[in-house]
């Protein structure tokens, strides 16, 4: 990445095997970012071969540093993307569209709770967008005549007239004339 985090300077593509030094859950990564211990003593250990096992305490300082760098990069990428075209985030945030399951020793669910969205979720999502963009560029460069690109067209503001009227009757402002306005309206509605 460039020093201002605006440009991917170089990439490498190849077949790999990933060997994690710490296969963490989102919660563990979030706790590290918050300056806490990654391991929650109230949680029972996960089943074998899954993320979430104990994190080696000697790795925590370097993991915290690396996670911090990645989080700052993701914020910058997201802010830049929103500034140029109003990236629309349709996730439901902390209202829990996803569920989190607590499992017993046999891997059976014992508890279900709405999953709280944390910044680490947005960080991973933003870095996946960056990776997908790099791969798409590579594929198009190698196969320009046979590669496909899926592009989401501009927002058709007329399609939101009924929604805008309903929200207005509830005292909420909604502007769906373009991606930036739509993103701002959705962000404002979340509060």
Short mmCIF file of C-alpha atoms in Angstrom, two decimals:
data_model
loop_
_atom_site.label_atom_id
_atom_site.label_comp_id
_atom_site.label_asym_id
_atom_site.label_seq_id
_atom_site.Cartn_x
_atom_site.Cartn_y
_atom_site.Cartn_z
CA UNK A 1 0.00 0.00 0.00
CA UNK A 2 1.08 3.56 -0.55
CA UNK A 3 1.97 5.64 2.51
CA UNK A 4 -1.37 7.47 2.34
CA UNK A 5 -3.23 4.13 2.08
CA UNK A 6 -4.91 5.16 -1.16
CA UNK A 7 -3.23 2.83 -3.64
CA UNK A 8 -2.30 -0.83 -3.78
CA UNK A 9 1.35 -0.72 -4.85
CA UNK A 10 1.93 -4.40 -5.54
CA UNK A 11 0.16 -7.72 -5.31
CA UNK A 12 1.11 -11.35 -5.52
CA UNK A 13 -1.19 -14.11 -6.74
CA UNK A 14 -0.51 -17.78 -6.25
CA UNK A 15 -1.62 -21.03 -4.73
CA UNK A 16 -1.14 -21.05 -1.00
CA UNK A 17 -1.85 -22.90 2.19
CA UNK A 18 -2.76 -20.67 5.10
CA UNK A 19 -1.25 -21.57 8.44
CA UNK A 20 -2.66 -19.41 11.23
CA UNK A 21 -0.63 -18.56 14.28
CA UNK A 22 -3.94 -17.60 15.92
CA UNK A 23 -7.23 -18.67 14.34
CA UNK A 24 -9.37 -16.09 16.09
CA UNK A 25 -13.06 -15.38 16.21
CA UNK A 26 -14.34 -11.87 15.56
CA UNK A 27 -14.89 -11.49 19.31
CA UNK A 28 -11.27 -12.41 20.08
CA UNK A 29 -9.94 -9.96 17.49
CA UNK A 30 -12.26 -7.26 18.83
CA UNK A 31 -11.11 -7.86 22.41
CA UNK A 32 -7.48 -7.55 21.29
CA UNK A 33 -8.28 -4.25 19.54
CA UNK A 34 -9.95 -3.02 22.75
CA UNK A 35 -6.80 -3.78 24.74
CA UNK A 36 -8.37 -6.76 26.50
CA UNK A 37 -7.36 -10.37 26.76
CA UNK A 38 -8.52 -12.22 23.63
CA UNK A 39 -9.78 -15.20 25.59
CA UNK A 40 -13.02 -15.01 27.53
CA UNK A 41 -12.75 -17.28 30.58
CA UNK A 42 -16.56 -17.57 30.69
CA UNK A 43 -16.58 -19.29 27.30
CA UNK A 44 -16.02 -22.99 27.00
CA UNK A 45 -13.30 -23.99 24.53
CA UNK A 46 -14.47 -24.46 20.94
CA UNK A 47 -14.66 -27.81 19.19
CA UNK A 48 -11.40 -28.98 17.60
CA UNK A 49 -10.38 -27.49 14.24
CA UNK A 50 -12.46 -24.33 14.69
CA UNK A 51 -11.47 -20.74 15.34
CA UNK A 52 -11.56 -19.42 18.85
CA UNK A 53 -9.02 -21.52 20.70
CA UNK A 54 -6.73 -19.86 23.24
CA UNK A 55 -4.45 -17.20 21.76
CA UNK A 56 -0.78 -17.40 22.74
CA UNK A 57 -0.21 -14.41 25.06
CA UNK A 58 3.18 -13.70 23.49
CA UNK A 59 1.43 -13.01 20.16
CA UNK A 60 -1.08 -10.50 21.52
CA UNK A 61 1.09 -7.34 21.21
CA UNK A 62 1.94 -8.02 17.56
CA UNK A 63 -1.65 -9.08 16.81
CA UNK A 64 -2.92 -5.83 18.40
CA UNK A 65 -0.51 -3.80 16.26
CA UNK A 66 -1.42 -5.65 13.04
CA UNK A 67 -5.17 -5.53 13.74
CA UNK A 68 -4.85 -1.80 14.42
CA UNK A 69 -3.12 -1.22 11.09
CA UNK A 70 -5.74 -3.25 9.22
CA UNK A 71 -8.59 -1.46 11.01
CA UNK A 72 -7.17 1.99 10.15
CA UNK A 73 -6.70 0.88 6.54
CA UNK A 74 -10.29 -0.38 6.36
CA UNK A 75 -11.63 2.91 7.80
CA UNK A 76 -9.68 4.84 5.18
CA UNK A 77 -10.87 2.60 2.35
CA UNK A 78 -14.49 2.84 3.53
CA UNK A 79 -14.32 6.64 3.92
CA UNK A 80 -12.77 7.02 0.46
CA UNK A 81 -15.38 4.74 -1.09
CA UNK A 82 -18.21 6.63 0.59
CA UNK A 83 -16.76 9.99 -0.48
CA UNK A 84 -16.62 9.13 -4.18
CA UNK A 85 -19.93 7.43 -4.62
CA UNK A 86 -21.78 6.92 -1.41
CA UNK A 87 -21.26 3.24 -0.71
CA UNK A 88 -24.55 1.82 0.47
CA UNK A 89 -24.40 -0.43 3.54
CA UNK A 90 -27.52 -2.54 3.78
CA UNK A 91 -26.43 -4.55 6.79
CA UNK A 92 -28.60 -4.09 9.82
CA UNK A 93 -25.74 -3.16 12.13
CA UNK A 94 -26.23 -4.04 15.75
CA UNK A 95 -29.90 -4.91 15.37
CA UNK A 96 -28.92 -8.51 14.89
CA UNK A 97 -29.76 -9.79 11.44
CA UNK A 98 -27.27 -12.57 12.12
CA UNK A 99 -27.46 -15.03 14.96
CA UNK A 100 -24.73 -16.29 17.24
CA UNK A 101 -24.96 -19.84 18.52
CA UNK A 102 -23.44 -21.16 21.74
CA UNK A 103 -22.57 -24.84 21.34
CA UNK A 104 -22.21 -27.62 23.88
CA UNK A 105 -19.31 -30.09 23.95
CA UNK A 106 -20.96 -32.12 21.18
CA UNK A 107 -21.37 -29.11 18.90
CA UNK A 108 -25.12 -28.81 19.50
CA UNK A 109 -26.63 -25.34 19.92
CA UNK A 110 -27.58 -24.44 23.49
CA UNK A 111 -28.20 -20.73 23.11
CA UNK A 112 -29.01 -18.32 20.28
CA UNK A 113 -28.51 -14.55 20.51
CA UNK A 114 -28.42 -11.76 17.92
CA UNK A 115 -24.86 -11.10 16.78
CA UNK A 116 -23.55 -7.62 17.54
CA UNK A 117 -21.74 -5.96 14.66
CA UNK A 118 -18.34 -4.69 15.70
CA UNK A 119 -15.78 -2.64 13.81
CA UNK A 120 -13.75 -5.79 13.19
CA UNK A 121 -16.66 -7.11 11.07
CA UNK A 122 -16.56 -3.97 8.93
CA UNK A 123 -12.75 -4.24 8.74
CA UNK A 124 -12.89 -7.78 7.37
CA UNK A 125 -15.68 -6.84 4.94
CA UNK A 126 -13.74 -3.82 3.64
CA UNK A 127 -10.56 -5.85 3.16
CA UNK A 128 -12.56 -8.51 1.29
CA UNK A 129 -13.85 -5.77 -1.04
CA UNK A 130 -10.26 -4.64 -1.62
CA UNK A 131 -9.10 -8.21 -2.31
CA UNK A 132 -12.01 -8.85 -4.67
CA UNK A 133 -11.21 -5.65 -6.56
CA UNK A 134 -7.56 -6.66 -6.95
CA UNK A 135 -8.55 -10.12 -8.20
CA UNK A 136 -11.08 -8.64 -10.63
CA UNK A 137 -8.40 -6.32 -12.02
CA UNK A 138 -6.03 -9.26 -12.41
CA UNK A 139 -8.64 -11.42 -14.17
CA UNK A 140 -9.60 -8.59 -16.51
CA UNK A 141 -5.93 -7.95 -17.28
CA UNK A 142 -5.34 -11.60 -18.13
CA UNK A 143 -8.62 -12.23 -19.96
CA UNK A 144 -9.98 -8.87 -21.16
CA UNK A 145 -12.24 -10.37 -23.82
CA UNK A 146 -13.88 -13.01 -21.66
CA UNK A 147 -14.04 -11.57 -18.14
CA UNK A 148 -17.27 -10.29 -16.64
CA UNK A 149 -17.75 -7.48 -14.17
CA UNK A 150 -20.89 -7.10 -12.11
CA UNK A 151 -21.59 -3.44 -11.48
CA UNK A 152 -24.43 -2.15 -9.37
CA UNK A 153 -26.11 0.61 -11.31
CA UNK A 154 -27.02 3.99 -9.95
CA UNK A 155 -29.93 4.20 -7.55
CA UNK A 156 -33.29 4.89 -9.20
CA UNK A 157 -34.67 7.49 -6.79
CA UNK A 158 -38.22 7.10 -8.13
CA UNK A 159 -38.37 3.58 -6.70
CA UNK A 160 -38.24 5.01 -3.18
CA UNK A 161 -41.26 7.35 -3.37
CA UNK A 162 -43.54 5.11 -1.28
CA UNK A 163 -40.81 4.47 1.29
CA UNK A 164 -39.99 8.18 1.45
CA UNK A 165 -43.66 9.04 2.08
CA UNK A 166 -44.00 6.39 4.79
CA UNK A 167 -40.84 7.52 6.57
CA UNK A 168 -41.85 11.17 6.30
CA UNK A 169 -45.16 10.39 8.02
CA UNK A 170 -43.10 8.93 10.88
CA UNK A 171 -40.94 12.03 11.11
CA UNK A 172 -37.91 10.57 9.33
CA UNK A 173 -36.18 12.21 6.38
CA UNK A 174 -35.22 10.00 3.46
CA UNK A 175 -33.33 10.92 0.30
CA UNK A 176 -32.83 8.18 -2.29
CA UNK A 177 -31.83 10.30 -5.31
CA UNK A 178 -28.28 8.85 -5.48
CA UNK A 179 -26.00 6.39 -3.67
CA UNK A 180 -24.46 9.01 -1.40
CA UNK A 181 -27.86 10.38 -0.31
CA UNK A 182 -29.26 6.88 0.16
CA UNK A 183 -26.26 5.86 2.29
CA UNK A 184 -26.61 9.02 4.40
CA UNK A 185 -30.35 8.43 4.89
CA UNK A 186 -29.81 4.84 5.97
CA UNK A 187 -27.03 5.89 8.36
CA UNK A 188 -29.22 8.65 9.85
CA UNK A 189 -32.17 6.27 10.25
CA UNK A 190 -30.00 3.91 12.29
CA UNK A 191 -29.32 6.73 14.72
#
